[in-house]
Amino acid sequence: MKTLSEIDTTSKRATRGVGFSWGIAEEVGKNMRLLELYGLPGIKNLNKFLKDYKEKHFQKSTLISEKNNSNKNPFCPITLGTNFIDQIILLDKKTNIEISNVAYPILFIPFVSRASETIGKRIFLKIDEKEFLLNLNQSIYSNYLKNEILENCNSINISFLENNNLFNENEWS
């Protein structure tokens, strides 16, 4: 079994090898570590994404708004994710964010998980019919447990959940 450090380092090198900057490669390394730690197929999806990267001309995102549509080519999950995490303080003020047509959406999940920790809120992420509850970058609860490559999705919905107790005052007393 590969160690998390090996996963991180090899992912960084491979990402840098296809032309991403070292900074982005560092982010991808951290993300692959998280996906594999949580039992999601990170390496498998990253490998296929990197093979397709030069040929498929994925759409790069910049400013993320409440509705984000990619008309021709699917969004690149790496640039989408780095922009999401960079803009999370502003995005947190929105109720719901919709993104259509994203390539390899599994690669977007750890960016959202890390953003959850940054804002101190749980985030509910829905990729088509697959649901993920991201809890402050500490855990991921999901109805998706397949070890497969997910090349594209039609829609991603992101909801920010307020921090509320699951018990009432009587139960607390």
PDB file of C-alpha atoms in Angstrom:
ATOM      1  CA  MET A   1       0.000   0.000   0.000  1.00  0.00           C
ATOM      2  CA  LYS A   2       1.297   3.468  -0.890  1.00  0.00           C
ATOM      3  CA  THR A   3       1.764   5.962   1.936  1.00  0.00           C
ATOM      4  CA  LEU A   4      -0.063   9.288   1.982  1.00  0.00           C
ATOM      5  CA  SER A   5       3.302  11.035   1.483  1.00  0.00           C
ATOM      6  CA  GLU A   6       3.967   8.981  -1.651  1.00  0.00           C
ATOM      7  CA  ILE A   7       0.500   9.819  -2.948  1.00  0.00           C
ATOM      8  CA  ASP A   8       1.038  13.529  -2.250  1.00  0.00           C
ATOM      9  CA  THR A   9       4.517  13.686  -3.836  1.00  0.00           C
ATOM     10  CA  THR A  10       3.707  11.656  -6.935  1.00  0.00           C
ATOM     11  CA  SER A  11       0.484  13.612  -7.543  1.00  0.00           C
ATOM     12  CA  LYS A  12       2.402  16.903  -7.320  1.00  0.00           C
ATOM     13  CA  ARG A  13       5.039  15.738  -9.785  1.00  0.00           C
ATOM     14  CA  ALA A  14       2.492  14.392 -12.262  1.00  0.00           C
ATOM     15  CA  THR A  15       0.422  17.587 -12.096  1.00  0.00           C
ATOM     16  CA  ARG A  16       3.508  19.729 -12.598  1.00  0.00           C
ATOM     17  CA  GLY A  17       4.546  17.449 -15.458  1.00  0.00           C
ATOM     18  CA  VAL A  18       1.481  18.342 -17.544  1.00  0.00           C
ATOM     19  CA  GLY A  19       2.082  22.063 -17.120  1.00  0.00           C
ATOM     20  CA  PHE A  20       0.368  23.235 -13.947  1.00  0.00           C
ATOM     21  CA  SER A  21       2.353  25.607 -11.718  1.00  0.00           C
ATOM     22  CA  TRP A  22       4.107  24.312  -8.606  1.00  0.00           C
ATOM     23  CA  GLY A  23       1.527  26.090  -6.434  1.00  0.00           C
ATOM     24  CA  ILE A  24      -1.376  24.321  -8.119  1.00  0.00           C
ATOM     25  CA  ALA A  25       0.569  21.039  -8.031  1.00  0.00           C
ATOM     26  CA  GLU A  26       0.960  21.465  -4.242  1.00  0.00           C
ATOM     27  CA  GLU A  27      -2.815  21.872  -3.909  1.00  0.00           C
ATOM     28  CA  VAL A  28      -3.443  18.754  -5.995  1.00  0.00           C
ATOM     29  CA  GLY A  29      -1.006  16.745  -3.863  1.00  0.00           C
ATOM     30  CA  LYS A  30      -2.883  17.698  -0.674  1.00  0.00           C
ATOM     31  CA  ASN A  31      -6.172  16.891  -2.382  1.00  0.00           C
ATOM     32  CA  MET A  32      -5.146  13.426  -3.536  1.00  0.00           C
ATOM     33  CA  ARG A  33      -4.002  12.659  -0.015  1.00  0.00           C
ATOM     34  CA  LEU A  34      -7.469  13.640   1.268  1.00  0.00           C
ATOM     35  CA  LEU A  35      -9.430  11.716  -1.361  1.00  0.00           C
ATOM     36  CA  GLU A  36      -7.463   8.522  -0.797  1.00  0.00           C
ATOM     37  CA  LEU A  37      -7.655   8.959   2.988  1.00  0.00           C
ATOM     38  CA  TYR A  38     -11.464   9.232   2.766  1.00  0.00           C
ATOM     39  CA  GLY A  39     -11.717   6.213   0.468  1.00  0.00           C
ATOM     40  CA  LEU A  40     -12.591   8.085  -2.712  1.00  0.00           C
ATOM     41  CA  PRO A  41     -10.852   7.252  -6.025  1.00  0.00           C
ATOM     42  CA  GLY A  42      -8.522  10.253  -6.259  1.00  0.00           C
ATOM     43  CA  ILE A  43      -5.487   8.742  -7.973  1.00  0.00           C
ATOM     44  CA  LYS A  44      -7.630   6.891 -10.488  1.00  0.00           C
ATOM     45  CA  ASN A  45      -9.497  10.096 -11.456  1.00  0.00           C
ATOM     46  CA  LEU A  46      -6.367  12.268 -11.430  1.00  0.00           C
ATOM     47  CA  ASN A  47      -4.503   9.842 -13.683  1.00  0.00           C
ATOM     48  CA  LYS A  48      -7.274   9.886 -16.316  1.00  0.00           C
ATOM     49  CA  PHE A  49      -7.704  13.673 -16.002  1.00  0.00           C
ATOM     50  CA  LEU A  50      -3.995  14.313 -16.545  1.00  0.00           C
ATOM     51  CA  LYS A  51      -3.995  12.036 -19.619  1.00  0.00           C
ATOM     52  CA  ASP A  52      -6.937  14.021 -21.052  1.00  0.00           C
ATOM     53  CA  TYR A  53      -5.740  17.468 -19.954  1.00  0.00           C
ATOM     54  CA  LYS A  54      -3.854  18.582 -23.087  1.00  0.00           C
ATOM     55  CA  GLU A  55      -6.302  17.127 -25.601  1.00  0.00           C
ATOM     56  CA  LYS A  56      -9.680  18.119 -24.182  1.00  0.00           C
ATOM     57  CA  HIS A  57      -9.060  21.850 -23.558  1.00  0.00           C
ATOM     58  CA  PHE A  58     -11.115  22.107 -20.365  1.00  0.00           C
ATOM     59  CA  GLN A  59     -12.673  25.483 -19.643  1.00  0.00           C
ATOM     60  CA  LYS A  60     -10.905  27.515 -16.984  1.00  0.00           C
ATOM     61  CA  SER A  61     -13.014  29.358 -14.439  1.00  0.00           C
ATOM     62  CA  THR A  62     -12.238  32.661 -12.792  1.00  0.00           C
ATOM     63  CA  LEU A  63     -14.966  34.407 -10.818  1.00  0.00           C
ATOM     64  CA  ILE A  64     -17.489  31.984  -9.312  1.00  0.00           C
ATOM     65  CA  SER A  65     -21.066  33.211  -8.945  1.00  0.00           C
ATOM     66  CA  GLU A  66     -24.377  31.645  -7.896  1.00  0.00           C
ATOM     67  CA  LYS A  67     -24.882  30.139 -11.373  1.00  0.00           C
ATOM     68  CA  ASN A  68     -21.890  28.967 -13.413  1.00  0.00           C
ATOM     69  CA  ASN A  69     -22.390  27.469 -16.868  1.00  0.00           C
ATOM     70  CA  SER A  70     -19.846  25.944 -19.178  1.00  0.00           C
ATOM     71  CA  ASN A  71     -21.323  26.014 -22.652  1.00  0.00           C
ATOM     72  CA  LYS A  72     -18.793  24.135 -24.776  1.00  0.00           C
ATOM     73  CA  ASN A  73     -16.047  22.355 -22.871  1.00  0.00           C
ATOM     74  CA  PRO A  74     -16.454  21.134 -19.300  1.00  0.00           C
ATOM     75  CA  PHE A  75     -14.904  23.128 -16.476  1.00  0.00           C
ATOM     76  CA  CYS A  76     -11.450  22.035 -15.338  1.00  0.00           C
ATOM     77  CA  PRO A  77     -11.919  20.695 -11.765  1.00  0.00           C
ATOM     78  CA  ILE A  78      -8.482  21.941 -10.682  1.00  0.00           C
ATOM     79  CA  THR A  79      -8.878  25.598 -11.712  1.00  0.00           C
ATOM     80  CA  LEU A  80     -12.501  25.534 -10.550  1.00  0.00           C
ATOM     81  CA  GLY A  81     -11.399  24.176  -7.177  1.00  0.00           C
ATOM     82  CA  THR A  82      -8.527  26.599  -6.662  1.00  0.00           C
ATOM     83  CA  ASN A  83     -10.795  29.523  -7.532  1.00  0.00           C
ATOM     84  CA  PHE A  84     -13.489  28.157  -5.217  1.00  0.00           C
ATOM     85  CA  ILE A  85     -11.142  27.902  -2.253  1.00  0.00           C
ATOM     86  CA  ASP A  86      -9.609  31.324  -3.025  1.00  0.00           C
ATOM     87  CA  GLN A  87     -13.075  32.943  -3.118  1.00  0.00           C
ATOM     88  CA  ILE A  88     -14.673  30.988  -0.247  1.00  0.00           C
ATOM     89  CA  ILE A  89     -15.009  33.959   2.117  1.00  0.00           C
ATOM     90  CA  LEU A  90     -17.202  35.740  -0.469  1.00  0.00           C
ATOM     91  CA  LEU A  91     -19.019  32.595  -1.621  1.00  0.00           C
ATOM     92  CA  ASP A  92     -19.965  31.700   1.952  1.00  0.00           C
ATOM     93  CA  LYS A  93     -22.452  34.608   1.888  1.00  0.00           C
ATOM     94  CA  LYS A  94     -24.477  32.904  -0.857  1.00  0.00           C
ATOM     95  CA  THR A  95     -27.137  30.313  -0.091  1.00  0.00           C
ATOM     96  CA  ASN A  96     -26.577  27.994  -3.014  1.00  0.00           C
ATOM     97  CA  ILE A  97     -24.073  27.744  -5.856  1.00  0.00           C
ATOM     98  CA  GLU A  98     -24.788  25.861  -9.067  1.00  0.00           C
ATOM     99  CA  ILE A  99     -22.103  24.750 -11.510  1.00  0.00           C
ATOM    100  CA  SER A 100     -22.869  22.911 -14.730  1.00  0.00           C
ATOM    101  CA  ASN A 101     -20.671  20.651 -16.844  1.00  0.00           C
ATOM    102  CA  VAL A 102     -17.600  19.816 -14.755  1.00  0.00           C
ATOM    103  CA  ALA A 103     -14.939  17.322 -15.829  1.00  0.00           C
ATOM    104  CA  TYR A 104     -13.715  14.779 -13.271  1.00  0.00           C
ATOM    105  CA  PRO A 105     -15.836  16.234 -10.421  1.00  0.00           C
ATOM    106  CA  ILE A 106     -14.293  13.855  -7.851  1.00  0.00           C
ATOM    107  CA  LEU A 107     -11.183  16.066  -8.092  1.00  0.00           C
ATOM    108  CA  PHE A 108     -13.273  19.091  -7.024  1.00  0.00           C
ATOM    109  CA  ILE A 109     -14.432  17.500  -3.735  1.00  0.00           C
ATOM    110  CA  PRO A 110     -11.290  18.076  -1.619  1.00  0.00           C
ATOM    111  CA  PHE A 111     -11.242  21.769  -2.514  1.00  0.00           C
ATOM    112  CA  VAL A 112     -14.753  22.052  -1.088  1.00  0.00           C
ATOM    113  CA  SER A 113     -13.776  20.001   1.965  1.00  0.00           C
ATOM    114  CA  ARG A 114     -10.834  22.294   2.677  1.00  0.00           C
ATOM    115  CA  ALA A 115     -13.064  25.343   2.125  1.00  0.00           C
ATOM    116  CA  SER A 116     -15.428  23.950   4.770  1.00  0.00           C
ATOM    117  CA  GLU A 117     -12.609  24.122   7.305  1.00  0.00           C
ATOM    118  CA  THR A 118     -11.687  27.664   6.235  1.00  0.00           C
ATOM    119  CA  ILE A 119     -15.193  29.049   6.830  1.00  0.00           C
ATOM    120  CA  GLY A 120     -15.970  26.825   9.819  1.00  0.00           C
ATOM    121  CA  LYS A 121     -19.186  25.450   8.302  1.00  0.00           C
ATOM    122  CA  ARG A 122     -20.328  22.150   6.930  1.00  0.00           C
ATOM    123  CA  ILE A 123     -20.968  22.137   3.188  1.00  0.00           C
ATOM    124  CA  PHE A 124     -23.458  19.946   1.360  1.00  0.00           C
ATOM    125  CA  LEU A 125     -22.213  19.070  -2.131  1.00  0.00           C
ATOM    126  CA  LYS A 126     -24.340  17.305  -4.720  1.00  0.00           C
ATOM    127  CA  ILE A 127     -22.744  16.001  -7.925  1.00  0.00           C
ATOM    128  CA  ASP A 128     -25.676  14.882 -10.083  1.00  0.00           C
ATOM    129  CA  GLU A 129     -27.309  12.262  -7.772  1.00  0.00           C
ATOM    130  CA  LYS A 130     -24.198  11.739  -5.604  1.00  0.00           C
ATOM    131  CA  GLU A 131     -24.321  13.510  -2.233  1.00  0.00           C
ATOM    132  CA  PHE A 132     -21.426  14.548  -0.006  1.00  0.00           C
ATOM    133  CA  LEU A 133     -21.534  16.183   3.412  1.00  0.00           C
ATOM    134  CA  LEU A 134     -18.176  17.839   4.064  1.00  0.00           C
ATOM    135  CA  ASN A 135     -17.504  18.442   7.727  1.00  0.00           C
ATOM    136  CA  LEU A 136     -14.752  21.014   8.377  1.00  0.00           C
ATOM    137  CA  ASN A 137     -12.204  18.938   6.420  1.00  0.00           C
ATOM    138  CA  GLN A 138     -12.456  16.263   9.122  1.00  0.00           C
ATOM    139  CA  SER A 139     -14.799  13.818   7.437  1.00  0.00           C
ATOM    140  CA  ILE A 140     -16.851  13.203   4.333  1.00  0.00           C
ATOM    141  CA  TYR A 141     -20.187  11.445   4.497  1.00  0.00           C
ATOM    142  CA  SER A 142     -21.481  10.240   1.130  1.00  0.00           C
ATOM    143  CA  ASN A 143     -23.931   7.983  -0.662  1.00  0.00           C
ATOM    144  CA  TYR A 144     -21.211   7.396  -3.292  1.00  0.00           C
ATOM    145  CA  LEU A 145     -18.803   4.590  -2.539  1.00  0.00           C
ATOM    146  CA  LYS A 146     -17.827   3.339  -5.986  1.00  0.00           C
ATOM    147  CA  ASN A 147     -14.185   3.088  -6.948  1.00  0.00           C
ATOM    148  CA  GLU A 148     -14.680   4.394 -10.477  1.00  0.00           C
ATOM    149  CA  ILE A 149     -13.661   7.205 -12.761  1.00  0.00           C
ATOM    150  CA  LEU A 150     -16.315   9.891 -13.046  1.00  0.00           C
ATOM    151  CA  GLU A 151     -15.352  11.749 -16.230  1.00  0.00           C
ATOM    152  CA  ASN A 152     -18.105  14.364 -16.248  1.00  0.00           C
ATOM    153  CA  CYS A 153     -21.159  15.573 -14.418  1.00  0.00           C
ATOM    154  CA  ASN A 154     -24.112  17.649 -15.532  1.00  0.00           C
ATOM    155  CA  SER A 155     -24.438  19.677 -12.360  1.00  0.00           C
ATOM    156  CA  ILE A 156     -22.871  20.447  -9.033  1.00  0.00           C
ATOM    157  CA  ASN A 157     -24.891  22.114  -6.274  1.00  0.00           C
ATOM    158  CA  ILE A 158     -23.205  23.548  -3.208  1.00  0.00           C
ATOM    159  CA  SER A 159     -25.064  24.589  -0.052  1.00  0.00           C
ATOM    160  CA  PHE A 160     -23.521  26.117   3.050  1.00  0.00           C
ATOM    161  CA  LEU A 161     -25.009  24.740   6.272  1.00  0.00           C
ATOM    162  CA  GLU A 162     -25.349  26.891   9.351  1.00  0.00           C
ATOM    163  CA  ASN A 163     -23.820  25.558  12.541  1.00  0.00           C
ATOM    164  CA  ASN A 164     -26.714  24.494  14.741  1.00  0.00           C
ATOM    165  CA  ASN A 165     -26.878  22.089  17.640  1.00  0.00           C
ATOM    166  CA  LEU A 166     -28.676  18.814  16.997  1.00  0.00           C
ATOM    167  CA  PHE A 167     -30.272  18.976  20.424  1.00  0.00           C
ATOM    168  CA  ASN A 168     -32.626  21.447  22.141  1.00  0.00           C
ATOM    169  CA  GLU A 169     -32.191  23.291  25.442  1.00  0.00           C
ATOM    170  CA  ASN A 170     -34.171  20.690  27.434  1.00  0.00           C
ATOM    171  CA  GLU A 171     -31.950  17.898  26.173  1.00  0.00           C
ATOM    172  CA  TRP A 172     -28.885  19.987  27.007  1.00  0.00           C
ATOM    173  CA  SER A 173     -30.092  20.643  30.560  1.00  0.00           C
TER     174      SER A 173
END
